[in-house]
Amino acid sequence: MSSARCVQSEFCRERSYENTGLDLNFCYSMPQFSALENDLPACCNSKTNTNSLNSVPRLHFRDYIWAYTERYLAIEAMEEAAAAMMVGERNEVKEEEGSDGMKLVQQLIACAEAVACRDKTHASALLSELRAKALPRKPPWPTTSPPSNNRCRKLGERLRAIGDELDSYARSLGLNFEFLWVESCLENLKPKHFKLHDGEVVIINSILHLHCVVKESRGALNSVLQILHELSPKLLILVEQDSSHNGPFFLGRFMEALHYYSAIFDSLDAMLPKYDTRRAKIEQFFFAEEIKNIISCEGPARVERHERVDQWRRRLSRAGFQPAPIKMIMQAKQWLGKAKVCDGYTVTEEKGCLVLGWKSKPIIAVSCWKCS
């Protein structure tokens, strides 16, 4: 018997429906059929010593169904075991990554302690070890170049384009609009730069900028706040990082920055893939520059002087401002829920301020103020 088709012809003599079903579904080569025989019951495997074709036992359709069911269950069990093995391997990888992360944090803290103790030899050795582990190979995303002077020269053109866009939008709403930008740093601002008209309502929106004026002498920020108060704004909106990166001691600033930016990078992990180009630009040109300024700069060169909400509250109160209630906390929570950004982000109210955090770690604080 050279093929299953010979067996098929023998089974088809009675022309039963069961054999017809077998006729259509089991036209396999002989080696496959021989393998199937090993899975059948013992009563189906009995053979006589005669060479007659009639000595082959008749296999009913239910016997094949039983055999293939057993084989299917065996394959399914093997697949489940393989899946369980893969899950175990992934958990082991995650545990290894978590262990590597803890080792990295411990090395960073040890390096910071060595710097604080002015132990240059130990600090240099730890830095060399950290560099060796930081990027063992070139990152798959292309290295981006920092903004050039040509881009900086185009700032005026971009501001002009923004003004034109805002002007067209205001006209569509039937509003009179005038866009004016002042080419001056905050410390040199004067009320005359704004060219205000009588009866105009002034609203100041300061986003992640006032902390750059915080100096060790405190005089620069006080003068800027005094100028802003002279404008008699109807409302002052202040958005700042809710963290203490303005301490006088290096180790304290380092530990605060370590916890703060760890939360930020965790949120980036949840939002963007590891090698996303947008994420690379954010990390390289924004957060990396902030961290370097906080850690490695002193005196006037250190401009990233983030402070807590309570410190801003005291500064603005001394400058003649008083808190204005924020009535959009519920709307902010609803928007965060509808946007489905990520489960880790939180919005809370802290003494009249709106605080955006990551897993209960404050990141950004928004507060509103008006003249006393």
Tab-separated table of C-alpha atoms in Angstrom:
chain	number	residue	atom	x	y	z
A	1	MET	CA	0.000	0.000	0.000
A	2	SER	CA	1.826	3.099	-1.218
A	3	SER	CA	-0.566	5.878	-0.311
A	4	ALA	CA	-3.629	6.711	1.696
A	5	ARG	CA	-5.617	6.780	-1.518
A	6	CYS	CA	-5.417	2.927	-1.644
A	7	VAL	CA	-6.918	2.707	1.800
A	8	GLN	CA	-9.467	5.247	0.706
A	9	SER	CA	-10.594	3.065	-2.223
A	10	GLU	CA	-11.001	0.091	0.103
A	11	PHE	CA	-13.144	2.096	2.509
A	12	CYS	CA	-15.374	3.407	-0.244
A	13	ARG	CA	-16.854	0.032	-1.193
A	14	GLU	CA	-19.820	0.438	1.116
A	15	ARG	CA	-20.392	4.046	-0.053
A	16	SER	CA	-21.484	5.158	3.424
A	17	TYR	CA	-21.634	8.846	4.331
A	18	GLU	CA	-18.997	8.240	6.963
A	19	ASN	CA	-16.572	6.911	4.349
A	20	THR	CA	-17.442	9.760	2.009
A	21	GLY	CA	-16.399	12.199	4.690
A	22	LEU	CA	-13.170	10.281	5.112
A	23	ASP	CA	-12.770	10.345	1.347
A	24	LEU	CA	-12.769	14.135	1.246
A	25	ASN	CA	-10.651	14.982	4.261
A	26	PHE	CA	-7.861	12.395	4.622
A	27	CYS	CA	-5.875	12.112	1.369
A	28	TYR	CA	-2.413	12.173	2.979
A	29	SER	CA	0.785	10.382	2.066
A	30	MET	CA	1.629	7.077	3.714
A	31	PRO	CA	4.203	8.361	6.243
A	32	GLN	CA	1.616	10.745	7.681
A	33	PHE	CA	-0.978	8.006	7.887
A	34	SER	CA	1.540	5.717	9.622
A	35	ALA	CA	2.156	8.392	12.218
A	36	LEU	CA	-1.579	8.680	12.714
A	37	GLU	CA	-1.841	4.929	13.359
A	38	ASN	CA	0.282	5.322	16.480
A	39	ASP	CA	-2.366	7.648	17.959
A	40	LEU	CA	-5.306	5.308	17.339
A	41	PRO	CA	-6.720	2.865	19.915
A	42	ALA	CA	-5.201	-0.595	20.196
A	43	CYS	CA	-8.287	-2.200	18.698
A	44	CYS	CA	-7.652	-0.266	15.490
A	45	ASN	CA	-3.996	-1.271	15.230
A	46	SER	CA	-4.427	-5.064	15.141
A	47	LYS	CA	-3.083	-6.723	11.985
A	48	THR	CA	-3.076	-10.256	10.759
A	49	ASN	CA	-0.208	-12.091	9.133
A	50	THR	CA	-2.025	-12.361	5.807
A	51	ASN	CA	-1.000	-10.115	2.933
A	52	SER	CA	-4.535	-9.596	1.770
A	53	LEU	CA	-5.766	-6.047	1.504
A	54	ASN	CA	-8.958	-7.126	3.260
A	55	SER	CA	-6.957	-7.831	6.433
A	56	VAL	CA	-6.531	-4.063	7.053
A	57	PRO	CA	-9.049	-3.061	9.738
A	58	ARG	CA	-11.684	-0.571	8.795
A	59	LEU	CA	-11.126	2.769	10.542
A	60	HIS	CA	-14.320	4.667	11.258
A	61	PHE	CA	-14.553	8.421	10.983
A	62	ARG	CA	-14.950	8.816	14.774
A	63	ASP	CA	-11.572	7.101	15.238
A	64	TYR	CA	-9.893	9.757	13.141
A	65	ILE	CA	-11.738	12.505	15.005
A	66	TRP	CA	-10.572	11.046	18.321
A	67	ALA	CA	-6.953	10.793	17.158
A	68	TYR	CA	-6.818	14.313	15.768
A	69	THR	CA	-8.526	15.699	18.877
A	70	GLU	CA	-5.817	14.141	21.037
A	71	ARG	CA	-3.117	15.546	18.781
A	72	TYR	CA	-4.722	19.017	18.799
A	73	LEU	CA	-4.890	19.020	22.604
A	74	ALA	CA	-1.228	18.011	22.791
A	75	ILE	CA	-0.201	20.829	20.431
A	76	GLU	CA	-2.333	23.320	22.371
A	77	ALA	CA	-0.655	22.262	25.627
A	78	MET	CA	2.758	22.752	24.025
A	79	GLU	CA	1.788	26.258	22.835
A	80	GLU	CA	0.549	27.204	26.307
A	81	ALA	CA	3.790	25.973	27.836
A	82	ALA	CA	5.810	27.986	25.294
A	83	ALA	CA	3.727	31.113	26.001
A	84	ALA	CA	4.241	30.696	29.745
A	85	MET	CA	7.966	30.324	29.146
A	86	MET	CA	8.039	33.556	27.092
A	87	VAL	CA	6.158	35.447	29.820
A	88	GLY	CA	8.667	34.197	32.366
A	89	GLU	CA	11.551	35.371	30.188
A	90	ARG	CA	9.955	38.823	29.807
A	91	ASN	CA	9.514	39.108	33.564
A	92	GLU	CA	13.154	38.187	34.025
A	93	VAL	CA	14.157	40.899	31.521
A	94	LYS	CA	12.040	43.465	33.373
A	95	GLU	CA	13.598	42.463	36.670
A	96	GLU	CA	17.057	42.814	35.139
A	97	GLU	CA	16.163	46.264	33.756
A	98	GLY	CA	14.839	47.324	37.155
A	99	SER	CA	18.021	46.068	38.794
A	100	ASP	CA	20.133	47.970	36.250
A	101	GLY	CA	18.090	51.103	36.925
A	102	MET	CA	18.679	50.836	40.671
A	103	LYS	CA	22.404	50.341	40.092
A	104	LEU	CA	22.471	53.420	37.864
A	105	VAL	CA	20.722	55.534	40.514
A	106	GLN	CA	23.126	54.302	43.184
A	107	GLN	CA	26.120	55.138	40.983
A	108	LEU	CA	24.750	58.609	40.243
A	109	ILE	CA	24.225	59.317	43.941
A	110	ALA	CA	27.700	58.008	44.777
A	111	CYS	CA	29.187	60.239	42.073
A	112	ALA	CA	27.273	63.273	43.384
A	113	GLU	CA	28.485	62.571	46.922
A	114	ALA	CA	32.065	62.369	45.646
A	115	VAL	CA	31.661	65.729	43.888
A	116	ALA	CA	30.153	67.270	47.021
A	117	CYS	CA	33.136	65.979	49.028
A	118	ARG	CA	35.542	67.307	46.344
A	119	ASP	CA	36.897	63.797	45.754
A	120	LYS	CA	37.807	64.294	42.097
A	121	THR	CA	39.548	60.939	41.683
A	122	HIS	CA	36.577	58.889	42.846
A	123	ALA	CA	34.123	61.099	40.940
A	124	SER	CA	36.121	60.765	37.701
A	125	ALA	CA	36.255	56.979	38.050
A	126	LEU	CA	32.496	56.779	38.586
A	127	LEU	CA	31.844	59.106	35.645
A	128	SER	CA	33.993	56.934	33.381
A	129	GLU	CA	32.007	53.882	34.449
A	130	LEU	CA	28.712	55.682	33.844
A	131	ARG	CA	29.796	56.791	30.367
A	132	ALA	CA	30.733	53.220	29.485
A	133	LYS	CA	27.256	51.985	30.430
A	134	ALA	CA	25.240	54.940	29.145
A	135	LEU	CA	25.216	54.173	25.406
A	136	PRO	CA	26.982	50.917	24.507
A	137	ARG	CA	26.027	51.498	20.892
A	138	LYS	CA	24.934	54.378	18.726
A	139	PRO	CA	21.241	55.240	19.166
A	140	PRO	CA	19.044	54.270	16.205
A	141	TRP	CA	17.506	57.750	15.946
A	142	PRO	CA	19.605	60.308	14.053
A	143	THR	CA	21.619	62.790	16.066
A	144	THR	CA	20.015	66.207	15.792
A	145	SER	CA	22.018	69.397	15.734
A	146	PRO	CA	21.377	72.309	18.103
A	147	PRO	CA	19.654	75.432	16.792
A	148	SER	CA	22.024	77.478	14.684
A	149	ASN	CA	22.414	81.245	14.566
A	150	ASN	CA	20.433	81.317	11.334
A	151	ARG	CA	17.435	79.869	13.142
A	152	CYS	CA	17.820	82.401	15.925
A	153	ARG	CA	17.839	85.222	13.363
A	154	LYS	CA	14.523	83.960	12.040
A	155	LEU	CA	12.883	84.446	15.430
A	156	GLY	CA	11.585	87.865	14.412
A	157	GLU	CA	10.086	86.456	11.222
A	158	ARG	CA	8.377	83.690	13.141
A	159	LEU	CA	6.961	86.141	15.676
A	160	ARG	CA	5.698	88.295	12.829
A	161	ALA	CA	4.002	85.265	11.278
A	162	ILE	CA	2.407	84.437	14.635
A	163	GLY	CA	1.156	88.004	14.895
A	164	ASP	CA	-0.383	87.860	11.420
A	165	GLU	CA	-2.107	84.596	12.248
A	166	LEU	CA	-3.528	85.970	15.490
A	167	ASP	CA	-4.633	89.132	13.718
A	168	SER	CA	-6.572	87.205	11.073
A	169	TYR	CA	-8.213	85.081	13.768
A	170	ALA	CA	-9.196	88.183	15.764
A	171	ARG	CA	-10.724	89.767	12.660
A	172	SER	CA	-12.824	86.673	12.079
A	173	LEU	CA	-14.245	87.243	15.574
A	174	GLY	CA	-14.778	90.951	14.965
A	175	LEU	CA	-12.094	92.058	17.439
A	176	ASN	CA	-9.516	94.814	17.143
A	177	PHE	CA	-6.101	93.229	17.593
A	178	GLU	CA	-2.526	94.460	17.686
A	179	PHE	CA	0.510	92.204	18.094
A	180	LEU	CA	3.664	93.749	19.542
A	181	TRP	CA	6.861	91.959	20.543
A	182	VAL	CA	9.605	93.513	22.637
A	183	GLU	CA	13.206	92.650	21.812
A	184	SER	CA	14.516	92.867	25.347
A	185	CYS	CA	15.235	90.570	28.267
A	186	LEU	CA	12.910	90.518	31.237
A	187	GLU	CA	15.327	92.324	33.520
A	188	ASN	CA	15.420	95.356	31.206
A	189	LEU	CA	11.676	95.640	30.635
A	190	LYS	CA	9.997	99.017	31.162
A	191	PRO	CA	6.281	99.904	31.114
A	192	LYS	CA	6.872	102.189	28.102
A	193	HIS	CA	7.912	99.168	26.003
A	194	PHE	CA	4.318	97.929	25.906
A	195	LYS	CA	2.760	101.124	24.447
A	196	LEU	CA	-0.472	100.713	26.361
A	197	HIS	CA	-3.557	102.800	25.588
A	198	ASP	CA	-5.895	104.267	28.173
A	199	GLY	CA	-8.676	101.910	29.180
A	200	GLU	CA	-6.960	98.766	27.924
A	201	VAL	CA	-7.245	95.582	29.965
A	202	VAL	CA	-3.876	93.918	30.608
A	203	ILE	CA	-3.504	90.167	31.149
A	204	ILE	CA	-0.011	88.729	31.700
A	205	ASN	CA	0.698	85.102	30.800
A	206	SER	CA	4.101	83.895	32.065
A	207	ILE	CA	4.928	80.291	31.124
A	208	LEU	CA	8.162	78.708	32.417
A	209	HIS	CA	10.106	81.955	32.231
A	210	LEU	CA	10.115	83.908	35.500
A	211	HIS	CA	12.367	81.352	37.213
A	212	CYS	CA	15.195	82.443	34.899
A	213	VAL	CA	15.171	85.870	36.596
A	214	VAL	CA	15.589	84.394	40.081
A	215	LYS	CA	19.123	85.312	41.115
A	216	GLU	CA	21.083	84.844	44.296
A	217	SER	CA	20.720	88.546	45.086
A	218	ARG	CA	16.885	88.407	44.622
A	219	GLY	CA	16.952	91.972	43.300
A	220	ALA	CA	16.374	91.119	39.639
A	221	LEU	CA	13.138	89.205	40.236
A	222	ASN	CA	11.816	91.869	42.611
A	223	SER	CA	12.353	94.585	39.990
A	224	VAL	CA	10.617	92.508	37.291
A	225	LEU	CA	7.630	91.819	39.553
A	226	GLN	CA	7.460	95.520	40.406
A	227	ILE	CA	7.330	96.433	36.699
A	228	LEU	CA	4.585	93.862	36.121
A	229	HIS	CA	2.629	95.317	39.037
A	230	GLU	CA	2.961	98.835	37.573
A	231	LEU	CA	1.135	97.598	34.467
A	232	SER	CA	-1.925	96.978	36.718
A	233	PRO	CA	-2.839	93.681	35.068
A	234	LYS	CA	-6.357	92.376	35.414
A	235	LEU	CA	-4.869	88.910	35.743
A	236	LEU	CA	-1.392	87.371	36.010
A	237	ILE	CA	-1.136	83.697	35.030
A	238	LEU	CA	2.012	82.000	36.302
A	239	VAL	CA	3.137	78.562	35.073
A	240	GLU	CA	6.317	77.180	36.642
A	241	GLN	CA	8.036	73.902	37.474
A	242	ASP	CA	6.998	72.806	40.954
A	243	SER	CA	10.405	71.753	42.219
A	244	SER	CA	13.223	73.107	44.372
A	245	HIS	CA	16.279	73.458	42.128
A	246	ASN	CA	17.524	76.719	43.627
A	247	GLY	CA	19.194	75.409	46.763
A	248	PRO	CA	22.672	76.623	47.702
A	249	PHE	CA	24.129	73.118	48.136
A	250	PHE	CA	25.068	70.915	45.198
A	251	LEU	CA	24.020	67.564	46.678
A	252	GLY	CA	20.554	68.840	47.620
A	253	ARG	CA	19.975	70.214	44.107
A	254	PHE	CA	21.216	66.970	42.596
A	255	MET	CA	18.871	64.773	44.638
A	256	GLU	CA	15.894	67.039	43.918
A	257	ALA	CA	16.688	67.060	40.183
A	258	LEU	CA	17.162	63.271	40.188
A	259	HIS	CA	13.667	62.626	41.558
A	260	TYR	CA	12.025	65.379	39.475
A	261	TYR	CA	13.459	64.419	36.089
A	262	SER	CA	13.059	60.702	36.803
A	263	ALA	CA	9.314	61.342	37.001
A	264	ILE	CA	9.441	63.333	33.758
A	265	PHE	CA	11.349	60.608	31.904
A	266	ASP	CA	8.942	57.977	33.248
A	267	SER	CA	6.072	60.000	31.779
A	268	LEU	CA	7.923	60.227	28.456
A	269	ASP	CA	8.349	56.438	28.491
A	270	ALA	CA	4.592	56.077	28.804
A	271	MET	CA	3.857	58.611	26.049
A	272	LEU	CA	6.523	58.167	23.365
A	273	PRO	CA	8.562	55.182	22.115
A	274	LYS	CA	12.141	54.928	23.318
A	275	TYR	CA	13.737	55.964	20.025
A	276	ASP	CA	11.105	58.443	18.827
A	277	THR	CA	12.691	61.481	17.125
A	278	ARG	CA	10.393	63.911	18.947
A	279	ARG	CA	11.394	62.426	22.265
A	280	ALA	CA	15.070	62.661	21.318
A	281	LYS	CA	14.714	66.381	20.603
A	282	ILE	CA	12.839	67.017	23.862
A	283	GLU	CA	15.452	65.166	25.899
A	284	GLN	CA	18.467	66.589	24.074
A	285	PHE	CA	17.556	70.261	23.623
A	286	PHE	CA	15.259	70.875	26.582
A	287	PHE	CA	15.650	68.585	29.576
A	288	ALA	CA	19.348	67.837	29.050
A	289	GLU	CA	20.171	71.554	28.977
A	290	GLU	CA	18.091	72.157	32.106
A	291	ILE	CA	19.799	69.333	33.999
A	292	LYS	CA	23.283	70.485	32.969
A	293	ASN	CA	22.530	74.031	34.083
A	294	ILE	CA	21.107	72.922	37.440
A	295	ILE	CA	23.980	70.544	38.208
A	296	SER	CA	27.092	72.060	36.658
A	297	CYS	CA	26.581	75.840	36.781
A	298	GLU	CA	26.921	78.317	39.628
A	299	GLY	CA	26.468	82.048	40.063
A	300	PRO	CA	24.933	84.095	37.218
A	301	ALA	CA	25.431	81.190	34.782
A	302	ARG	CA	22.835	79.108	36.654
A	303	VAL	CA	19.485	80.301	35.309
A	304	GLU	CA	17.343	77.185	35.838
A	305	ARG	CA	16.294	78.097	39.388
A	306	HIS	CA	12.965	76.331	39.768
A	307	GLU	CA	11.140	76.888	43.046
A	308	ARG	CA	8.110	75.508	44.849
A	309	VAL	CA	4.638	77.019	44.671
A	310	ASP	CA	4.872	78.249	48.273
A	311	GLN	CA	7.978	80.288	47.447
A	312	TRP	CA	6.289	81.881	44.435
A	313	ARG	CA	3.267	82.631	46.603
A	314	ARG	CA	5.422	84.545	49.094
A	315	ARG	CA	7.279	86.434	46.349
A	316	LEU	CA	4.131	87.549	44.534
A	317	SER	CA	2.423	88.538	47.783
A	318	ARG	CA	5.381	90.772	48.682
A	319	ALA	CA	5.228	92.305	45.182
A	320	GLY	CA	1.607	93.407	45.705
A	321	PHE	CA	-0.319	90.526	44.126
A	322	GLN	CA	-3.022	88.399	45.702
A	323	PRO	CA	-4.269	84.957	44.639
A	324	ALA	CA	-7.183	84.731	42.211
A	325	PRO	CA	-9.279	81.568	42.441
A	326	ILE	CA	-9.035	79.014	39.639
A	327	LYS	CA	-12.446	77.625	38.706
A	328	MET	CA	-11.317	75.167	36.043
A	329	ILE	CA	-10.020	72.283	38.126
A	330	MET	CA	-12.971	70.029	37.352
A	331	GLN	CA	-12.734	70.935	33.661
A	332	ALA	CA	-9.018	70.110	33.684
A	333	LYS	CA	-9.672	66.703	35.242
A	334	GLN	CA	-12.427	66.010	32.715
A	335	TRP	CA	-10.174	67.020	29.826
A	336	LEU	CA	-7.390	64.770	31.137
A	337	GLY	CA	-9.839	61.876	31.320
A	338	LYS	CA	-11.268	62.481	27.846
A	339	ALA	CA	-7.861	62.943	26.244
A	340	LYS	CA	-6.806	59.498	27.549
A	341	VAL	CA	-3.222	60.680	27.628
A	342	CYS	CA	-1.990	58.253	30.257
A	343	ASP	CA	-3.164	56.862	33.571
A	344	GLY	CA	-0.092	58.162	35.385
A	345	TYR	CA	-0.901	61.875	35.008
A	346	THR	CA	-2.749	63.574	37.867
A	347	VAL	CA	-4.367	66.991	38.331
A	348	THR	CA	-4.778	68.260	41.879
A	349	GLU	CA	-5.567	71.503	43.670
A	350	GLU	CA	-3.042	72.826	46.162
A	351	LYS	CA	-3.936	76.046	47.987
A	352	GLY	CA	-5.701	77.502	44.966
A	353	CYS	CA	-3.088	76.301	42.440
A	354	LEU	CA	-3.569	73.741	39.699
A	355	VAL	CA	-0.797	71.112	39.883
A	356	LEU	CA	-0.025	68.638	37.106
A	357	GLY	CA	1.844	65.594	38.384
A	358	TRP	CA	3.057	62.160	37.412
A	359	LYS	CA	2.049	59.414	39.846
A	360	SER	CA	1.617	61.921	42.699
A	361	LYS	CA	4.955	63.658	41.948
A	362	PRO	CA	4.316	67.403	41.236
A	363	ILE	CA	5.736	68.590	37.909
A	364	ILE	CA	4.021	71.802	36.772
A	365	ALA	CA	2.000	74.301	38.834
A	366	VAL	CA	-0.404	76.940	37.488
A	367	SER	CA	-1.559	79.877	39.608
A	368	CYS	CA	-3.569	83.053	38.952
A	369	TRP	CA	-2.928	86.443	40.557
A	370	LYS	CA	-4.395	89.938	40.549
A	371	CYS	CA	-3.228	93.272	41.900
A	372	SER	CA	-4.060	93.936	45.547
